[in-house]
Short mmCIF file of C-alpha atoms in Angstrom, two decimals:
data_model
loop_
_atom_site.label_atom_id
_atom_site.label_comp_id
_atom_site.label_asym_id
_atom_site.label_seq_id
_atom_site.Cartn_x
_atom_site.Cartn_y
_atom_site.Cartn_z
CA MET A 592 -0.02 0.11 0.14
CA TYR A 593 1.60 3.32 -1.02
CA CYS A 594 0.13 6.44 -0.59
CA ARG A 595 1.81 10.35 -1.46
CA VAL A 596 1.73 12.28 1.45
CA SER A 597 3.27 15.72 2.46
CA LEU A 598 5.81 16.01 4.87
CA ASN A 599 5.26 19.23 6.39
CA SER A 600 4.85 18.21 9.80
CA GLN A 601 5.39 15.87 12.51
CA GLN A 602 1.95 14.04 12.25
CA ASP A 603 2.47 13.82 8.48
CA VAL A 604 5.45 11.83 9.13
CA ASN A 605 4.23 9.81 11.83
CA ARG A 606 1.36 8.87 9.49
CA THR A 607 4.02 7.64 6.77
CA LEU A 608 6.16 5.74 9.23
CA LEU A 609 2.51 4.01 10.56
CA LEU A 610 2.03 2.84 6.86
CA GLN A 611 5.24 1.87 6.11
CA TYR A 612 4.66 -0.34 9.51
CA CYS A 613 1.60 -1.92 9.18
CA THR A 614 3.06 -2.71 5.45
CA ASN A 615 6.13 -4.64 6.93
CA SER A 616 8.67 -2.37 4.83
CA LYS A 617 11.75 -1.89 6.14
CA ILE A 618 12.32 1.89 6.91
CA THR A 619 15.79 3.19 6.05
CA GLY A 620 17.06 6.48 5.14
CA ASN A 621 15.47 9.71 4.94
CA VAL A 622 11.60 9.19 4.88
CA THR A 623 11.26 11.92 2.34
CA GLN A 624 13.70 10.16 0.08
CA GLN A 625 11.83 6.87 0.35
CA VAL A 626 8.32 8.31 -0.01
CA THR A 627 9.76 9.98 -3.89
CA THR A 628 11.66 6.62 -4.66
CA THR A 629 7.97 4.74 -4.08
CA ASN A 630 6.30 7.06 -6.02
CA GLN A 631 8.38 6.59 -9.20
CA PHE A 632 8.72 2.64 -8.69
CA LYS A 633 4.46 3.46 -9.21
CA MET A 634 4.99 4.60 -12.21
CA ARG A 635 2.77 2.75 -14.81
CA ALA A 636 5.58 0.77 -17.66
CA ALA A 637 3.44 2.60 -20.75
CA LEU A 638 4.28 6.23 -18.63
CA ARG A 639 8.47 5.14 -18.46
CA HIS A 640 8.35 4.26 -22.13
CA LEU A 641 6.21 7.80 -23.01
CA CYS A 642 9.28 9.77 -20.56
CA GLN A 643 12.13 7.83 -22.21
CA HIS A 644 11.03 7.61 -25.44
CA GLY A 645 8.14 9.73 -26.34
CA ALA A 646 6.42 9.44 -29.47
CA GLU A 647 9.02 6.67 -30.78
CA ALA A 648 6.78 4.43 -28.01
CA LEU A 649 3.90 4.91 -29.85
CA LYS A 650 5.24 3.11 -32.76
CA PRO A 651 5.87 -0.34 -34.06
CA LYS A 652 9.72 -0.37 -35.36
CA LYS A 653 10.99 -2.62 -38.33
CA VAL A 654 14.01 -4.82 -37.11
CA ASN A 655 16.33 -6.98 -38.29
CA SER A 656 15.98 -10.74 -36.58
CA LYS A 657 19.08 -12.97 -35.67
CA PRO A 658 19.76 -15.51 -38.04
CA VAL A 659 19.54 -18.74 -36.32
CA ALA A 660 21.97 -21.57 -37.21
CA ALA A 661 21.73 -25.12 -37.08
CA LEU A 662 24.59 -26.68 -34.60
CA GLN A 663 24.80 -29.92 -36.25
CA ASP A 664 25.46 -29.58 -40.18
CA PHE A 665 26.63 -25.73 -39.90
CA TYR A 666 24.79 -24.07 -42.00
CA VAL A 667 22.18 -21.20 -41.40
CA ALA A 668 18.80 -22.66 -40.91
CA LYS A 669 17.26 -19.19 -40.98
CA PRO A 670 18.47 -16.21 -41.97
CA SER A 671 18.22 -12.92 -40.88
CA ARG A 672 14.98 -11.04 -41.96
CA GLU A 673 13.04 -7.49 -41.00
CA VAL A 674 10.27 -7.45 -39.06
CA TRP A 675 7.90 -5.50 -37.20
CA HIS A 676 7.74 -5.16 -33.41
CA ARG A 677 5.08 -3.85 -31.86
CA PRO A 678 4.66 -0.57 -30.13
CA LEU A 679 5.46 -0.09 -26.32
CA VAL A 680 2.59 1.30 -25.56
CA SER A 681 -0.07 -0.56 -26.81
CA LYS A 682 -3.15 1.66 -28.28
CA ARG A 683 -5.77 0.54 -25.39
CA VAL A 684 -3.23 2.00 -22.77
CA ALA A 685 -2.43 4.74 -24.40
CA ASN A 686 -5.95 5.54 -25.23
CA ASP A 687 -6.62 5.17 -21.25
CA ILE A 688 -3.24 7.41 -20.71
CA ARG A 689 -4.93 10.31 -22.77
CA LYS A 690 -8.45 9.93 -21.37
CA GLN A 691 -7.18 10.32 -17.85
CA ALA A 692 -5.00 13.54 -19.19
CA ILE A 693 -8.14 15.09 -20.48
CA ARG A 694 -10.33 14.67 -17.40
CA ASP A 695 -7.44 16.31 -14.84
CA GLY A 696 -6.77 18.74 -17.00
CA THR A 697 -3.32 18.21 -18.29
CA TYR A 698 -4.45 17.19 -21.92
CA GLY A 699 -1.98 19.55 -24.18
CA THR A 700 1.24 19.30 -22.31
CA PHE A 701 3.85 16.33 -21.50
CA ASP A 702 5.77 16.11 -18.49
CA ALA A 703 8.35 13.68 -19.05
CA ASP A 704 10.11 14.19 -15.35
CA ASN A 705 6.44 13.02 -13.50
CA GLY A 706 4.70 11.19 -16.97
CA ILE A 707 2.09 13.68 -16.12
CA GLY A 708 0.31 14.41 -19.20
CA TRP A 709 -0.69 14.30 -23.04
CA GLU A 710 1.51 16.28 -26.38
CA PRO A 711 -1.35 16.54 -28.74
CA SER A 712 1.06 15.37 -31.71
CA TRP A 713 0.54 12.12 -30.51
CA ASP A 714 -3.20 12.01 -31.65
CA LEU A 715 -2.04 11.51 -35.00
CA ILE A 716 0.14 9.09 -34.25
CA LEU A 717 -2.23 6.78 -31.63
CA HIS A 718 -5.41 7.61 -34.33
CA SER A 719 -3.41 7.81 -38.07
CA ASN A 720 -6.54 6.04 -39.66
CA ARG A 721 -8.88 9.26 -38.46
CA HIS A 722 -5.87 11.59 -39.77
CA LYS A 723 -5.32 10.11 -43.57
CA SER A 724 -5.57 12.48 -46.16
CA PRO A 725 -6.75 12.22 -49.35
CA ARG A 726 -4.21 10.87 -52.06
CA VAL A 727 -5.68 13.40 -54.56
CA ALA A 728 -5.68 17.20 -52.82
CA ALA A 729 -9.12 18.18 -52.46
CA ASP A 730 -9.51 21.29 -55.05
CA ILE A 731 -7.88 18.65 -57.85
CA GLN A 732 -9.99 15.65 -57.07
CA PRO A 733 -11.34 13.46 -60.30
CA PRO A 734 -14.85 14.31 -60.92
CA LYS A 735 -17.13 11.48 -60.30
CA LYS A 736 -18.03 9.42 -62.92
CA ILE A 737 -21.05 9.99 -65.51
CA THR A 738 -23.34 7.12 -66.93
CA LYS A 739 -23.68 7.23 -70.38
CA ARG A 740 -27.55 8.04 -70.27
CA ILE A 741 -25.80 11.42 -68.85
CA GLN A 742 -23.31 12.17 -70.93
CA HIS A 743 -25.83 12.35 -74.28
CA ARG A 744 -28.61 13.75 -72.69
CA GLN A 745 -27.95 16.80 -75.19
CA GLU A 746 -27.38 14.67 -77.99
CA ARG A 747 -30.70 12.83 -77.39
CA ALA A 748 -32.31 15.62 -76.89
CA GLN A 749 -31.53 17.50 -80.67
CA THR A 750 -32.62 13.98 -82.08
CA ILE A 751 -35.93 14.54 -80.65
CA GLU A 752 -36.35 18.35 -81.31
CA GLN A 753 -35.33 17.10 -85.18
CA ASN A 754 -37.89 14.40 -85.56
CA LEU A 755 -40.63 16.29 -84.25
CA GLN A 756 -39.94 19.02 -86.61
CA GLN A 757 -40.54 16.04 -88.92
CA GLN A 758 -42.92 14.11 -87.67
CA GLN A 759 -45.90 15.36 -90.10
CA GLN A 760 -43.97 13.85 -92.41
CA LEU A 761 -43.06 10.53 -91.18
CA LEU A 762 -46.31 10.33 -90.14
CA ASP A 763 -47.63 10.82 -94.00
CA ASN A 764 -44.98 8.24 -95.30
CA TYR A 765 -46.08 5.83 -92.85
CA TYR A 766 -49.66 6.04 -93.48
CA THR A 767 -49.15 5.86 -97.15
CA GLU A 768 -46.73 3.08 -97.02
CA LYS A 769 -49.44 0.88 -95.34
CA GLU A 770 -51.82 1.94 -97.89
CA GLN A 771 -49.61 0.42 -100.04
CA ALA A 772 -49.15 -2.51 -98.65
CA ARG A 773 -53.00 -3.22 -98.39
CA VAL A 774 -53.62 -3.17 -102.32
CA GLN A 775 -52.93 -6.91 -103.62
CA ASP A 776 -51.35 -7.53 -106.48
CA LYS A 777 -53.94 -9.56 -108.84
CA SER A 778 -51.39 -11.28 -110.35
CA PHE A 779 -51.96 -15.13 -110.43
CA GLU A 780 -48.10 -15.55 -109.41
CA ALA A 781 -48.95 -13.26 -106.91
CA ARG A 782 -52.59 -15.50 -105.55
CA PHE A 783 -50.62 -18.18 -105.97
CA LYS A 784 -47.70 -16.83 -103.43
CA ARG A 785 -49.85 -15.83 -100.80
CA MET A 786 -51.94 -19.62 -100.85
CA LEU A 787 -48.84 -21.52 -99.87
CA ARG A 788 -47.52 -19.10 -97.46
CA VAL A 789 -50.92 -18.62 -95.95
CA GLY A 790 -52.72 -21.94 -96.54
CA GLY A 791 -55.26 -20.36 -99.05
CA GLY A 792 -56.68 -17.34 -100.07
CA ARG A 793 -58.76 -15.17 -102.74
#
């Protein structure tokens, strides 16, 4: 059991000694120095990594693995290759530290001595998928694909207008051809062909 106390009075010193006696801890040296060492020891590993490495603790690293040699045949069974190592501070733990800094009001700066706070620039690493810039700038992005129906809409409108101008002439031609087809050839050859095609005729 650890407790951060203020040693401004003799009562605080006595309380600290009593806590250490209850936890069966060995009392050596100065009480103030021992409490400070205990508080530093309590710092979680993620905060220690952030204090030592900063933003690099949130990034994965590419390293060269060691080659594995076979002892009997004296050859390299597994050559060295580049592998990715996980970041020292996982995203889950980093999110916890960030939220705690927001609740404590220390978001915006990071105290590397005490492991308190959070740097806003680390959000770009922690939430990299939220801050990805588009491959093409927003002002020069290619337009969306337009369907052929919309592309040829103007041409179809012009074709319809031209056909409307010739509407009466087209109707006259249609009915004339239909009337001419109704007039049958009265010759024997034409009548014989109709009988073979229809099965009878007049």
